[in-house]
PDB file of C-alpha atoms in Angstrom:
ATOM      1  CA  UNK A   1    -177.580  10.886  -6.678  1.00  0.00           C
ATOM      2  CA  UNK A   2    -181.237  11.613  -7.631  1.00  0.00           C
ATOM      3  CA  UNK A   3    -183.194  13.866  -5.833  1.00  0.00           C
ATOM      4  CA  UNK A   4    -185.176  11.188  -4.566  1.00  0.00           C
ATOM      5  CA  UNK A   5    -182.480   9.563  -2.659  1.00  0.00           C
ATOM      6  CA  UNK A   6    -181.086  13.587  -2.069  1.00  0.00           C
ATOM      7  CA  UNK A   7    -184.113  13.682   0.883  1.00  0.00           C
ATOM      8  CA  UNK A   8    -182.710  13.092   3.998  1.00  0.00           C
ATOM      9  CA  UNK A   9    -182.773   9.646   5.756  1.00  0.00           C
ATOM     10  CA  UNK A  10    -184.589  11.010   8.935  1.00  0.00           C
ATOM     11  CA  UNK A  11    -187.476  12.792   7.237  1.00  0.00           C
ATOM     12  CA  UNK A  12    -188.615   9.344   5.517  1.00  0.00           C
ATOM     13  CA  UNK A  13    -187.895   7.613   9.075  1.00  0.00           C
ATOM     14  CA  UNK A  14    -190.207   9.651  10.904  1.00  0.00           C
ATOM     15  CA  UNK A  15    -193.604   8.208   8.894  1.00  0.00           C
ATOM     16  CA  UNK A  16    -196.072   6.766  10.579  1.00  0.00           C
ATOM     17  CA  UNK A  17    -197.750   3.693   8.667  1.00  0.00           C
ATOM     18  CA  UNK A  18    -200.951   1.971  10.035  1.00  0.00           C
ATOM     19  CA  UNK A  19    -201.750  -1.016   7.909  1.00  0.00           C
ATOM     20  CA  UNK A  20    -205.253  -2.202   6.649  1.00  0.00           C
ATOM     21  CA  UNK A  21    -206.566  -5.407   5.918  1.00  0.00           C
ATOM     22  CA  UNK A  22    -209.514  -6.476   4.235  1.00  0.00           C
ATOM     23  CA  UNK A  23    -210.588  -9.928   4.942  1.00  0.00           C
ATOM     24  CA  UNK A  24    -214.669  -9.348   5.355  1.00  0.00           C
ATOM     25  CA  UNK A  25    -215.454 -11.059   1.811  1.00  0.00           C
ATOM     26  CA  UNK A  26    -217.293 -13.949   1.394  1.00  0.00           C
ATOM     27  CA  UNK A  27    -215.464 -15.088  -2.151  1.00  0.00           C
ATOM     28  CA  UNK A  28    -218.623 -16.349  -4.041  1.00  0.00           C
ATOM     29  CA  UNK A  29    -216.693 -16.852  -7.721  1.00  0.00           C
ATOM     30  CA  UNK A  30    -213.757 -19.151  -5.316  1.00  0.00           C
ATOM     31  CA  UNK A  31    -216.158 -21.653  -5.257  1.00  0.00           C
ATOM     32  CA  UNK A  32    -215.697 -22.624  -1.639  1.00  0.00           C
ATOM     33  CA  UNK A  33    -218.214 -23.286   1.177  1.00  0.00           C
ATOM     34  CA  UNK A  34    -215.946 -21.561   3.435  1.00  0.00           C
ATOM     35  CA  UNK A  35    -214.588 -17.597   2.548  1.00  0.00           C
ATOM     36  CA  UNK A  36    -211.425 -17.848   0.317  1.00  0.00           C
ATOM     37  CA  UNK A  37    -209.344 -16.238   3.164  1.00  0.00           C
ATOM     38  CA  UNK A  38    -209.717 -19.097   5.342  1.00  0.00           C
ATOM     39  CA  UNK A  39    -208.633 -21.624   2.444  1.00  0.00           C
ATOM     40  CA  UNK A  40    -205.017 -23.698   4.361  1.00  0.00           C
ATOM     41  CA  UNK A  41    -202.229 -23.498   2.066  1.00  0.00           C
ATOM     42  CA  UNK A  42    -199.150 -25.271   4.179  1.00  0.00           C
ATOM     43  CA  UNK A  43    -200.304 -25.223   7.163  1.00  0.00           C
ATOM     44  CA  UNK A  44    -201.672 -21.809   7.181  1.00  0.00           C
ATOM     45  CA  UNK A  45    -204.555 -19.604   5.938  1.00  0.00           C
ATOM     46  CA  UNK A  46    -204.648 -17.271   3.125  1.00  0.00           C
ATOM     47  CA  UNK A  47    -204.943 -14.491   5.593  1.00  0.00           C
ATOM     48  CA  UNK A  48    -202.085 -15.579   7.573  1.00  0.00           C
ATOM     49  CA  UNK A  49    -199.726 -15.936   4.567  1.00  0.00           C
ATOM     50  CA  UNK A  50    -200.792 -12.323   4.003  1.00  0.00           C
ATOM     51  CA  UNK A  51    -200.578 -11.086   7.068  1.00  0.00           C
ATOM     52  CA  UNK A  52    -196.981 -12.834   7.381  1.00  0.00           C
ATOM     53  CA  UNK A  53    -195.871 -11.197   3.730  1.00  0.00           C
ATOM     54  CA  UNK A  54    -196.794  -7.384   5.658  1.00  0.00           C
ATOM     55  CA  UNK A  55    -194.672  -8.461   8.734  1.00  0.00           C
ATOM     56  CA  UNK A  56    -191.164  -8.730   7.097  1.00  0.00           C
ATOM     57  CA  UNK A  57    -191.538  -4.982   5.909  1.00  0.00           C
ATOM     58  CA  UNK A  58    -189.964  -3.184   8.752  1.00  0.00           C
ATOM     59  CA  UNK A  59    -192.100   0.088   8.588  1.00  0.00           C
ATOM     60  CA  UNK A  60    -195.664  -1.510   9.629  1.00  0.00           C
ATOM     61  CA  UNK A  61    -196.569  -2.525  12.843  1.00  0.00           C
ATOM     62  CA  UNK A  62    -200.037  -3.065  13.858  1.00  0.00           C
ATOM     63  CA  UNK A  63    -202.147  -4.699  11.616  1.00  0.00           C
ATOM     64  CA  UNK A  64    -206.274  -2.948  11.054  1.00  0.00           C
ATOM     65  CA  UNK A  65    -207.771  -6.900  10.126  1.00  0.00           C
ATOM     66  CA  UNK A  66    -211.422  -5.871   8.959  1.00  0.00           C
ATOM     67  CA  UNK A  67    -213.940  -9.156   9.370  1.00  0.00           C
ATOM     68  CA  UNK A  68    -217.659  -9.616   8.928  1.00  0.00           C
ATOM     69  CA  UNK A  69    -219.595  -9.314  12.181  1.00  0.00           C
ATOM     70  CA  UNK A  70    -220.651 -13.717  11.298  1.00  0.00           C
ATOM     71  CA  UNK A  71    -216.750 -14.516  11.622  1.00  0.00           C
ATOM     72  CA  UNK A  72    -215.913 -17.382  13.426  1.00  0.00           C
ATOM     73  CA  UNK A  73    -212.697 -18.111  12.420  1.00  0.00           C
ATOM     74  CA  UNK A  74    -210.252 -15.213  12.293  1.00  0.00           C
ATOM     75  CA  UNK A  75    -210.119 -14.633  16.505  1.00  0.00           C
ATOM     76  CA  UNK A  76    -209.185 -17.941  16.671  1.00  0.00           C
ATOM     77  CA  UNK A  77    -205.790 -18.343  14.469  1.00  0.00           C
ATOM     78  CA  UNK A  78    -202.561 -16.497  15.028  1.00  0.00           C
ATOM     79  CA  UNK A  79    -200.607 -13.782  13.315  1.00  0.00           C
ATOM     80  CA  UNK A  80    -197.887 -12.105  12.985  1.00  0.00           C
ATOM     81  CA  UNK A  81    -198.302  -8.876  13.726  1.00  0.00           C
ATOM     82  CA  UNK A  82    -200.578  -7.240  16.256  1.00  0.00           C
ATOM     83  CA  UNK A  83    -204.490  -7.386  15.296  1.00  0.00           C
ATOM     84  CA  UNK A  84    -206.493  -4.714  16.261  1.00  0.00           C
ATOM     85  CA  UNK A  85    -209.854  -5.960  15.365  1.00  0.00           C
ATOM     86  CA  UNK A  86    -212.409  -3.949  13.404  1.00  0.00           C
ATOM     87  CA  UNK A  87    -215.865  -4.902  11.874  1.00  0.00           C
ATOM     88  CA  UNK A  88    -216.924  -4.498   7.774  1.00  0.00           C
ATOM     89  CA  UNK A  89    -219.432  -3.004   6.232  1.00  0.00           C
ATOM     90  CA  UNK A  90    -221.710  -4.130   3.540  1.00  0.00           C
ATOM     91  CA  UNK A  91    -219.170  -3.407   0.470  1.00  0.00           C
ATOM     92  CA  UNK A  92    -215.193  -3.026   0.906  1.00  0.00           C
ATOM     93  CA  UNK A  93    -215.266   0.865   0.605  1.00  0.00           C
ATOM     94  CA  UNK A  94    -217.560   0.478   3.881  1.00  0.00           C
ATOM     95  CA  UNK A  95    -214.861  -2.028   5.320  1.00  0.00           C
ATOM     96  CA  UNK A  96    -212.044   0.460   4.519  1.00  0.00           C
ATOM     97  CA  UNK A  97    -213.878   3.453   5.557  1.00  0.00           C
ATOM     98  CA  UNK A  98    -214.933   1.855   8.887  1.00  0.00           C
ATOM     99  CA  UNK A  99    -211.119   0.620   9.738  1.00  0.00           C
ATOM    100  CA  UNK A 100    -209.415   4.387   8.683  1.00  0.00           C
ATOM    101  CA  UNK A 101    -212.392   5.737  10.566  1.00  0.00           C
ATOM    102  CA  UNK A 102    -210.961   3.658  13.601  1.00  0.00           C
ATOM    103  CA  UNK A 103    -207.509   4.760  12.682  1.00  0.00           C
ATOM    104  CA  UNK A 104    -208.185   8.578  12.724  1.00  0.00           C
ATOM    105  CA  UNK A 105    -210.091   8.296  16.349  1.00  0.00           C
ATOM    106  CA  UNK A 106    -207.010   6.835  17.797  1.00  0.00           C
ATOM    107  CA  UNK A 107    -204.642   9.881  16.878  1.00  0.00           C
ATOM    108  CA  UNK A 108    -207.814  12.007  18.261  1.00  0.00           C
ATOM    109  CA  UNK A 109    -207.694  10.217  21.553  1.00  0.00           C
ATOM    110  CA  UNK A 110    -206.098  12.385  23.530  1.00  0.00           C
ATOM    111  CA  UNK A 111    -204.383   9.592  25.600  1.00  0.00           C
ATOM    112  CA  UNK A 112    -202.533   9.181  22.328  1.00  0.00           C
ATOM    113  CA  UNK A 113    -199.435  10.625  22.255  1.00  0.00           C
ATOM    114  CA  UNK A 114    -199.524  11.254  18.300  1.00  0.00           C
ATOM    115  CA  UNK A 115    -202.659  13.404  18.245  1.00  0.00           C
ATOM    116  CA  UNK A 116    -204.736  15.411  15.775  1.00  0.00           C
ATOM    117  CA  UNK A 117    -206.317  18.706  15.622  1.00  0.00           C
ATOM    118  CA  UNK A 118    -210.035  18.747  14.967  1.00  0.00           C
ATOM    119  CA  UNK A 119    -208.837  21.181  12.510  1.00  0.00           C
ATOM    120  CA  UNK A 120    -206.830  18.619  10.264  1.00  0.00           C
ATOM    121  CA  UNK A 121    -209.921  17.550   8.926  1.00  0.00           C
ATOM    122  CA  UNK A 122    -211.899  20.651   8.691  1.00  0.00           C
ATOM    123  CA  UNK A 123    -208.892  22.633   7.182  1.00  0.00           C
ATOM    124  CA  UNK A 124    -207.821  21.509   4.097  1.00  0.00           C
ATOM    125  CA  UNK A 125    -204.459  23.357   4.356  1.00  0.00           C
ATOM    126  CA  UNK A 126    -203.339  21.308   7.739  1.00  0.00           C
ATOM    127  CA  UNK A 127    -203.842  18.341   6.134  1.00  0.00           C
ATOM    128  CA  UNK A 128    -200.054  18.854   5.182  1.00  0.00           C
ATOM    129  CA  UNK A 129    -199.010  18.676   9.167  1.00  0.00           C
ATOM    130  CA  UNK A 130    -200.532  15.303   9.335  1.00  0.00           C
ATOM    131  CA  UNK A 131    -199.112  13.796   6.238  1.00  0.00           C
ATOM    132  CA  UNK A 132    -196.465  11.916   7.800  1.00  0.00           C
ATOM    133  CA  UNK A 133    -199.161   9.355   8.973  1.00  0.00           C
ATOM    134  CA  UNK A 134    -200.422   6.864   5.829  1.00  0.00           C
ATOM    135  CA  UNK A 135    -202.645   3.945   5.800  1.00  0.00           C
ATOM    136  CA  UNK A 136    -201.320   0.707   4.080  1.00  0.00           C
ATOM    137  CA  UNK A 137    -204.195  -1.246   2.827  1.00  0.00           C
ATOM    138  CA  UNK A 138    -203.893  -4.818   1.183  1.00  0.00           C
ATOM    139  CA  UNK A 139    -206.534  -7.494   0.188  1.00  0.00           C
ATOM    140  CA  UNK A 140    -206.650 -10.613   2.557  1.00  0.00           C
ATOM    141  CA  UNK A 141    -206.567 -12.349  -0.725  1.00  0.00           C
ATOM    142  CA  UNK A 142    -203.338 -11.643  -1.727  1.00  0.00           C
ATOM    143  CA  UNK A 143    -200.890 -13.777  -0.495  1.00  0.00           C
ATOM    144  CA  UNK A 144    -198.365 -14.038  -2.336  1.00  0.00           C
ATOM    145  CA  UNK A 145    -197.349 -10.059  -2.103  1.00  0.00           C
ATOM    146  CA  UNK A 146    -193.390  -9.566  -2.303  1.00  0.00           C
ATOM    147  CA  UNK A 147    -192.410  -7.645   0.756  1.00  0.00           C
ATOM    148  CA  UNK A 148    -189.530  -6.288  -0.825  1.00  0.00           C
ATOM    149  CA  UNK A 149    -192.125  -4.499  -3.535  1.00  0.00           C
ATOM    150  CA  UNK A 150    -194.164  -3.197  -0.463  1.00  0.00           C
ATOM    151  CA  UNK A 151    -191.132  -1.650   0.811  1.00  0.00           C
ATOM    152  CA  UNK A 152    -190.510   0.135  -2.732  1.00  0.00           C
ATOM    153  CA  UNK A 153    -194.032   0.974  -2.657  1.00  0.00           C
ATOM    154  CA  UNK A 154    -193.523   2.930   0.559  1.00  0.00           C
ATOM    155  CA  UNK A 155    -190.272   4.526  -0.469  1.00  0.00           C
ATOM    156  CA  UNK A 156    -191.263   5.678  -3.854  1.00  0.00           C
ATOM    157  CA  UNK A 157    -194.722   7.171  -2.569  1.00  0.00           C
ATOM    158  CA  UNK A 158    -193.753   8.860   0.905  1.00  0.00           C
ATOM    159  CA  UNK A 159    -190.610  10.241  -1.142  1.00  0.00           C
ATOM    160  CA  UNK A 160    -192.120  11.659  -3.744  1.00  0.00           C
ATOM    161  CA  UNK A 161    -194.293  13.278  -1.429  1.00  0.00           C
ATOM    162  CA  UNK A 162    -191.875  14.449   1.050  1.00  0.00           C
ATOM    163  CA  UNK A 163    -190.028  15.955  -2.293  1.00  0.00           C
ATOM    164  CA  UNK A 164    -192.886  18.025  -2.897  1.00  0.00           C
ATOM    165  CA  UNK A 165    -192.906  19.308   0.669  1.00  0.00           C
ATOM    166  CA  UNK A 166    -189.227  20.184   0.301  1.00  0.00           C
ATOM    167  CA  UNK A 167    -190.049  22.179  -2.962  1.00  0.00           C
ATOM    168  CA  UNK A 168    -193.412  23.511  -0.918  1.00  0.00           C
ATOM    169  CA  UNK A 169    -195.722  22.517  -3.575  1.00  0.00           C
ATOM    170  CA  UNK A 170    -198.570  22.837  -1.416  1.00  0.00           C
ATOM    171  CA  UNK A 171    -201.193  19.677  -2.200  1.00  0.00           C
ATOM    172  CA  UNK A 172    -201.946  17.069  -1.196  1.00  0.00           C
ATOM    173  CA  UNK A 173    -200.744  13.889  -1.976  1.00  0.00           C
ATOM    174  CA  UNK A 174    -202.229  11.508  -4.447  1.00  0.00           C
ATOM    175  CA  UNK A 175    -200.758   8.210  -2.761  1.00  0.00           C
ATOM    176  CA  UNK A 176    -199.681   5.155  -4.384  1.00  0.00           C
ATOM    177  CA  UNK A 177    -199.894   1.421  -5.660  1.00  0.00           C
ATOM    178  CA  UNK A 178    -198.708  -1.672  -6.840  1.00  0.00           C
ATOM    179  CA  UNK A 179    -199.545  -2.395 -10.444  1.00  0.00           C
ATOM    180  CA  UNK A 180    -198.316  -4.361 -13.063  1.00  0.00           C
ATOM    181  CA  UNK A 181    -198.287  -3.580 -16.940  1.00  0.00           C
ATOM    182  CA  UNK A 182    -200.648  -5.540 -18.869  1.00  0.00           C
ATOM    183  CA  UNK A 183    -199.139  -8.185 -20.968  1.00  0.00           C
ATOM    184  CA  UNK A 184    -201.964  -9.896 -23.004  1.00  0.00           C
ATOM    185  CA  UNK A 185    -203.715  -8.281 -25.935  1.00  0.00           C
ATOM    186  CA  UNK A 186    -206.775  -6.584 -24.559  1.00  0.00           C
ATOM    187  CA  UNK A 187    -210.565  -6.985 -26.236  1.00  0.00           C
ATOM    188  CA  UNK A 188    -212.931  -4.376 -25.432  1.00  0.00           C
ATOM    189  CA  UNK A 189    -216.323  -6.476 -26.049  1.00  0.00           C
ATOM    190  CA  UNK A 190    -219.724  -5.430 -27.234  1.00  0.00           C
ATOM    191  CA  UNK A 191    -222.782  -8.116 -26.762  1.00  0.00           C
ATOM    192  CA  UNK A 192    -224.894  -9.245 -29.354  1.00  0.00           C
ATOM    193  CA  UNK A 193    -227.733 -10.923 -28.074  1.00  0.00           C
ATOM    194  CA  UNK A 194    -226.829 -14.569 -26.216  1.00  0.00           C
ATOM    195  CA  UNK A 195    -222.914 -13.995 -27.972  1.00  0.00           C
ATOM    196  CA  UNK A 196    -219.744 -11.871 -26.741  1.00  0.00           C
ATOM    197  CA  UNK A 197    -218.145  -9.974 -29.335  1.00  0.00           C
ATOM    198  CA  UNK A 198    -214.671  -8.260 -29.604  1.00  0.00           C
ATOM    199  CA  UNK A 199    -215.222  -4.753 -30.768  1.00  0.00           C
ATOM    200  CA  UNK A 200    -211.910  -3.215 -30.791  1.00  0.00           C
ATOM    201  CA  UNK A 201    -208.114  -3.534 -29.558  1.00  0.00           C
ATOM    202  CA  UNK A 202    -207.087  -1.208 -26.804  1.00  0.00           C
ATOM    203  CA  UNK A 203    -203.282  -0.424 -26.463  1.00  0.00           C
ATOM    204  CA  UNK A 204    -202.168  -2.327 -23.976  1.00  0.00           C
ATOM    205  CA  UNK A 205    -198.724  -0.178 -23.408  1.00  0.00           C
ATOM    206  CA  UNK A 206    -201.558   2.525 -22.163  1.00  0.00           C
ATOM    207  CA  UNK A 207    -202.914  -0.374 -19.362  1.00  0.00           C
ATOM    208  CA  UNK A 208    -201.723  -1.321 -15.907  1.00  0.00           C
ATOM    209  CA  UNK A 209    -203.426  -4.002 -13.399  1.00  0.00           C
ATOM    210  CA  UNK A 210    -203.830  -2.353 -10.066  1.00  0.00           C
ATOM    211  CA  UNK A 211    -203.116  -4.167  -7.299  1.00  0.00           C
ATOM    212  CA  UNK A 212    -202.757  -3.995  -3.355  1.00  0.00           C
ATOM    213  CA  UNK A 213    -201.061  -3.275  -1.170  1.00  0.00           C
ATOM    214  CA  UNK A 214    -202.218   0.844  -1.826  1.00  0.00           C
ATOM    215  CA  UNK A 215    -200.805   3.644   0.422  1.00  0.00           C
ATOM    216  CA  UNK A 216    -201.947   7.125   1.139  1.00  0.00           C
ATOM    217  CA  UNK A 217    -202.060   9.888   3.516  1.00  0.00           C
ATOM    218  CA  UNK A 218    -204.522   9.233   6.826  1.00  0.00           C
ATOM    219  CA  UNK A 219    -206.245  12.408   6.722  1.00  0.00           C
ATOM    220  CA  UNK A 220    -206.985  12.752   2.746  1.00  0.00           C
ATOM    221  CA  UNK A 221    -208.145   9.137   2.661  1.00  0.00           C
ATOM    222  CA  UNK A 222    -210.379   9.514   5.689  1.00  0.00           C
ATOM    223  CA  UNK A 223    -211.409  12.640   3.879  1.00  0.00           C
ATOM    224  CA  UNK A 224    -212.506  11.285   0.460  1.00  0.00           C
ATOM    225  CA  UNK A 225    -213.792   8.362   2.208  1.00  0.00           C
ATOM    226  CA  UNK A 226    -216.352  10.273   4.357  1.00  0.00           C
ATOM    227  CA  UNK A 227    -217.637  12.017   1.280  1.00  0.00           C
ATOM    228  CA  UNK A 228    -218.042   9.084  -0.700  1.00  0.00           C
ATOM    229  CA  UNK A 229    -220.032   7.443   2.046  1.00  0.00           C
ATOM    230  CA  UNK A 230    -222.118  10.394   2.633  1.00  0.00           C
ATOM    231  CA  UNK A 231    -222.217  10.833  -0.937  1.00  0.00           C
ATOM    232  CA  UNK A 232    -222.957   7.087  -1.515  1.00  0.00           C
ATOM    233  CA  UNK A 233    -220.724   6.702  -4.455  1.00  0.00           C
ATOM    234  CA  UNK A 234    -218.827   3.390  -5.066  1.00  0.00           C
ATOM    235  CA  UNK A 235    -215.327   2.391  -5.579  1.00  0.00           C
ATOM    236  CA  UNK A 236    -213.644  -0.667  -5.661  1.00  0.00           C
ATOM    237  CA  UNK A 237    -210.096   0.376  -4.713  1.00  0.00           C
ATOM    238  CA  UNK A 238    -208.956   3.333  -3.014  1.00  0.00           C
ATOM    239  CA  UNK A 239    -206.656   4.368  -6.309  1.00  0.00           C
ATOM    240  CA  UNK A 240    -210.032   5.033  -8.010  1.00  0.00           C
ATOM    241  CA  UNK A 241    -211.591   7.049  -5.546  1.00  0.00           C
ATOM    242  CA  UNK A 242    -208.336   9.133  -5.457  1.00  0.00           C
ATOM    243  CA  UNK A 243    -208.606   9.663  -9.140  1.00  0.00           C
ATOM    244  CA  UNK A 244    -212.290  10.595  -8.327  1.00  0.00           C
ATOM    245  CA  UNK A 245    -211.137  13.711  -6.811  1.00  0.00           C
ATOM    246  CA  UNK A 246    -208.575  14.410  -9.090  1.00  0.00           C
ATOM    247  CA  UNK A 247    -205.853  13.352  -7.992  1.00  0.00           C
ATOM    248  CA  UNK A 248    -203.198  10.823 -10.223  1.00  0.00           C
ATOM    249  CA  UNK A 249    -201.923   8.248  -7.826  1.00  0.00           C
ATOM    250  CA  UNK A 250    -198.046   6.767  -7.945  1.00  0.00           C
ATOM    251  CA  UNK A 251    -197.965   3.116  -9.996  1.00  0.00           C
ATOM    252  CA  UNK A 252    -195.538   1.419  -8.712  1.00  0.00           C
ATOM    253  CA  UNK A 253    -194.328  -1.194 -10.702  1.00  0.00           C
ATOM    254  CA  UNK A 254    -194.680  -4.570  -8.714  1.00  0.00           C
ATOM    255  CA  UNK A 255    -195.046  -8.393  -9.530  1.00  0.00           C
ATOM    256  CA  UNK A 256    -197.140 -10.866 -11.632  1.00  0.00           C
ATOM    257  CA  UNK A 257    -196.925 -13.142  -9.069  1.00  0.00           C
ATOM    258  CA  UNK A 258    -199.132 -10.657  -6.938  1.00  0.00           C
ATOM    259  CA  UNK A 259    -202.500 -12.723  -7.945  1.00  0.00           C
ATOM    260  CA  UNK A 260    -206.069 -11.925  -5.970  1.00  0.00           C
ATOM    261  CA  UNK A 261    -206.930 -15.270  -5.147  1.00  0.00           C
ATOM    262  CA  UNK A 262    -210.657 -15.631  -7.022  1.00  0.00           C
ATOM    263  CA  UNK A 263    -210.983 -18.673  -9.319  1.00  0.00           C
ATOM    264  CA  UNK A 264    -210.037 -22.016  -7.632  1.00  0.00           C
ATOM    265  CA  UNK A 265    -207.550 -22.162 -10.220  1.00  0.00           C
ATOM    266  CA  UNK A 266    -205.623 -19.164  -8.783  1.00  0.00           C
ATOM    267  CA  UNK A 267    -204.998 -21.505  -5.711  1.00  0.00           C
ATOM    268  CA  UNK A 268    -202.629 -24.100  -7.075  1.00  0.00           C
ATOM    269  CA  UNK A 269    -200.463 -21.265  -7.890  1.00  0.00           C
ATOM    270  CA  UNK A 270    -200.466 -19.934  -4.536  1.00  0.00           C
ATOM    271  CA  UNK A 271    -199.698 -23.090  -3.243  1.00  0.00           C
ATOM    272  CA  UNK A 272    -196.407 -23.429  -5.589  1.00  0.00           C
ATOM    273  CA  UNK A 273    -195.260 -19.888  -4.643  1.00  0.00           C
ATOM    274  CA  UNK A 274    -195.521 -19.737  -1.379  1.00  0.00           C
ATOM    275  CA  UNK A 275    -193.887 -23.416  -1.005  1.00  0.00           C
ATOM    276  CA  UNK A 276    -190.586 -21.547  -2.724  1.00  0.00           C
ATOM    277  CA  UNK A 277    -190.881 -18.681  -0.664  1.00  0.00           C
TER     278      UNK A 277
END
C-alpha cells in the first residue's frame, strides 16, 4: 500500500470543496457574435455541458458561476448543480479573485456554521487549520473535462497535502492541476520583420499543457490573489500565480480530449465527444 492510500479514509472525507467557474469571457478568436459559452452543442450550452461534467464528481456541490455584469443569458438556462451567482471583473484573475473573495466572506459569516478566524488570513501559520477547505476552478470553456480525472485531481492534491500534515511539514500547500504532456515538436520563434522564424527546438519531455479544472487551498489562494490585485500583477491561471510565490503546484496528468474551446474548429470536436459521452 503506498503511503498515499496509507492516509486514512476520513481525513480526505472531511474536505470542503467550493467550485469556481469562469464563464465572463467574451471569446473574440471563436469567431461568434454570441460568447463561446453560450454556443448549443445537443441541446445544451457549452457552459451547461461543463457545468454537467463538475456534477458527476461527488465531492463538489455548489457551483461559484462568474458572468459579466451585460449577461443576458446565463440566469435564464438550467444547471446542474446549485449556482450561486457572482459578477467578473475586467480580466479572469479579477473574475477569480472576485468569486474566492465571495467564497471566503461566507465562512466569515458568522451565520455559517464552517467559520473563519480573522486571524487565518492575517497569520500565516493558521492558514494550516483552514486547509481542509479548497476552491475548484474550471474554464466555462471546457466541456469536455473527464470527471473521473477531476476526481484524481482532487485525490492526488488534497492527499499529498494531508501527507505532509501527517509528517508536520509545516507549509503551505502548492495546489494542483490538470495537464497534459506535450506531444508535438515545439518551435520557439524569433520575428524577422513581416516573417516568423523558428529559432530553436525546446525539449518537449520538459513541457506540459496546463489545463483546468485547478485546485488549491481557500485561504492561500485568497491570499496570493489579494496581493496580486493590490499589487496589479497579471496571471492567466492560478498555477502561475502559485509558482509566482514560489510554490511548485501538483500536475496531474489528465486528457487530450480536455480542449479550451477557442478556434471554431475546436467545436466540431466538442460536438463528437460529447455525443459519445
Amino acid at each position: 500500500m503506498s503511503e498515499l492510500n496509507a492516509i486514512p479514509a476520513n481525513l480526505s472525507n472531511n474536505l470542503t470543496i467550493d467550485t469556481v467557474v469562469v464563464a465572463a469571457g467574451v471569446g473574440k478568436r471563436f469567431g461568434s457574435q454570441m460568447p463561446k459559452q453560450y454556443t448549443h452543442i445537443g441541446g445544451q450550452t457549452v457552459l451547461q455541458h461543463s457545468i454537467a461534467a463538475l456534477s458527476k464528481v461527488h465531492q463538489l456541490n455548489t457551483c461559484y458561476l462568474v458572468i459579466s455584469e451585460e449577461d443576458t443569458i446565463a440566469k435564464t438556462l438550467s444547471f446542474s448543480m446549485p449556482i450561486e451567482w457572482v459578477i467578473g471583473g475586467k480580466e479572469r484573475m479579477n473574475s477569480v479573485f472576485n468569486a474566492v473573495q465571495t467564497i471566503w466572506q461566507k465562512y466569515q459569516d458568522p451565520r455559517c456554521d464552517k467559520t473563519f478566524n480573522e486571524q487565518a488570513f492575517s497569520d500565516k501559520d493558521s492558514h494550516h487549520a483552514y486547509d481542509n477547505h479548497w476552491v475548484l476552478i474550471h474554464d466555462a470553456a471546457r466541456p469536455c473535462v473527464n470527471p473521473s480525472d477531476i476526481e484524481k485531481l482532487i485525490t492526488q492534491t488534497t492527499q499529498q497535502f494531508l501527507q505532509q500534515s501527517q509528517q508536520e511539514q509545516k507549509q503551505e500547500s502548492a495546489g494542483g492541476l490538470l495537464a497534459v504532456p506535450v506531444r508535438d515538436t515545439v518551435k520557439q520563434i524569433i520575428h524577422s520583420q513581416d516573417k516568423v522564424l523558428a529559432q530553436k527546438t525546446l525539449d518537449r519531455s520538459q513541457l506540459w499543457l496546463a489545463q483546468t479544472p485547478q485546485i488549491f487551498p481557500l485561504a492561500t489562494l485568497y491570499d496570493y490573489l489579494t496581493q496580486a490585485i493590490e499589487q496589479t500583477i497579471a496571471f492567466t491561471d492560478e498555477a502561475s500565480l502559485f509558482e509566482h510565490f514560489g510554490k511548485q503546484p501538483l500536475l496531474v496528468e489528465g486528457s487530450h480530449s480536455n480542449i479550451k474551446l477557442t478556434f471554431p474548429e475546436d467545436l466540431q470536436f466538442a460536438q463528437v465527444y460529447l455525443a459519445k459521452s
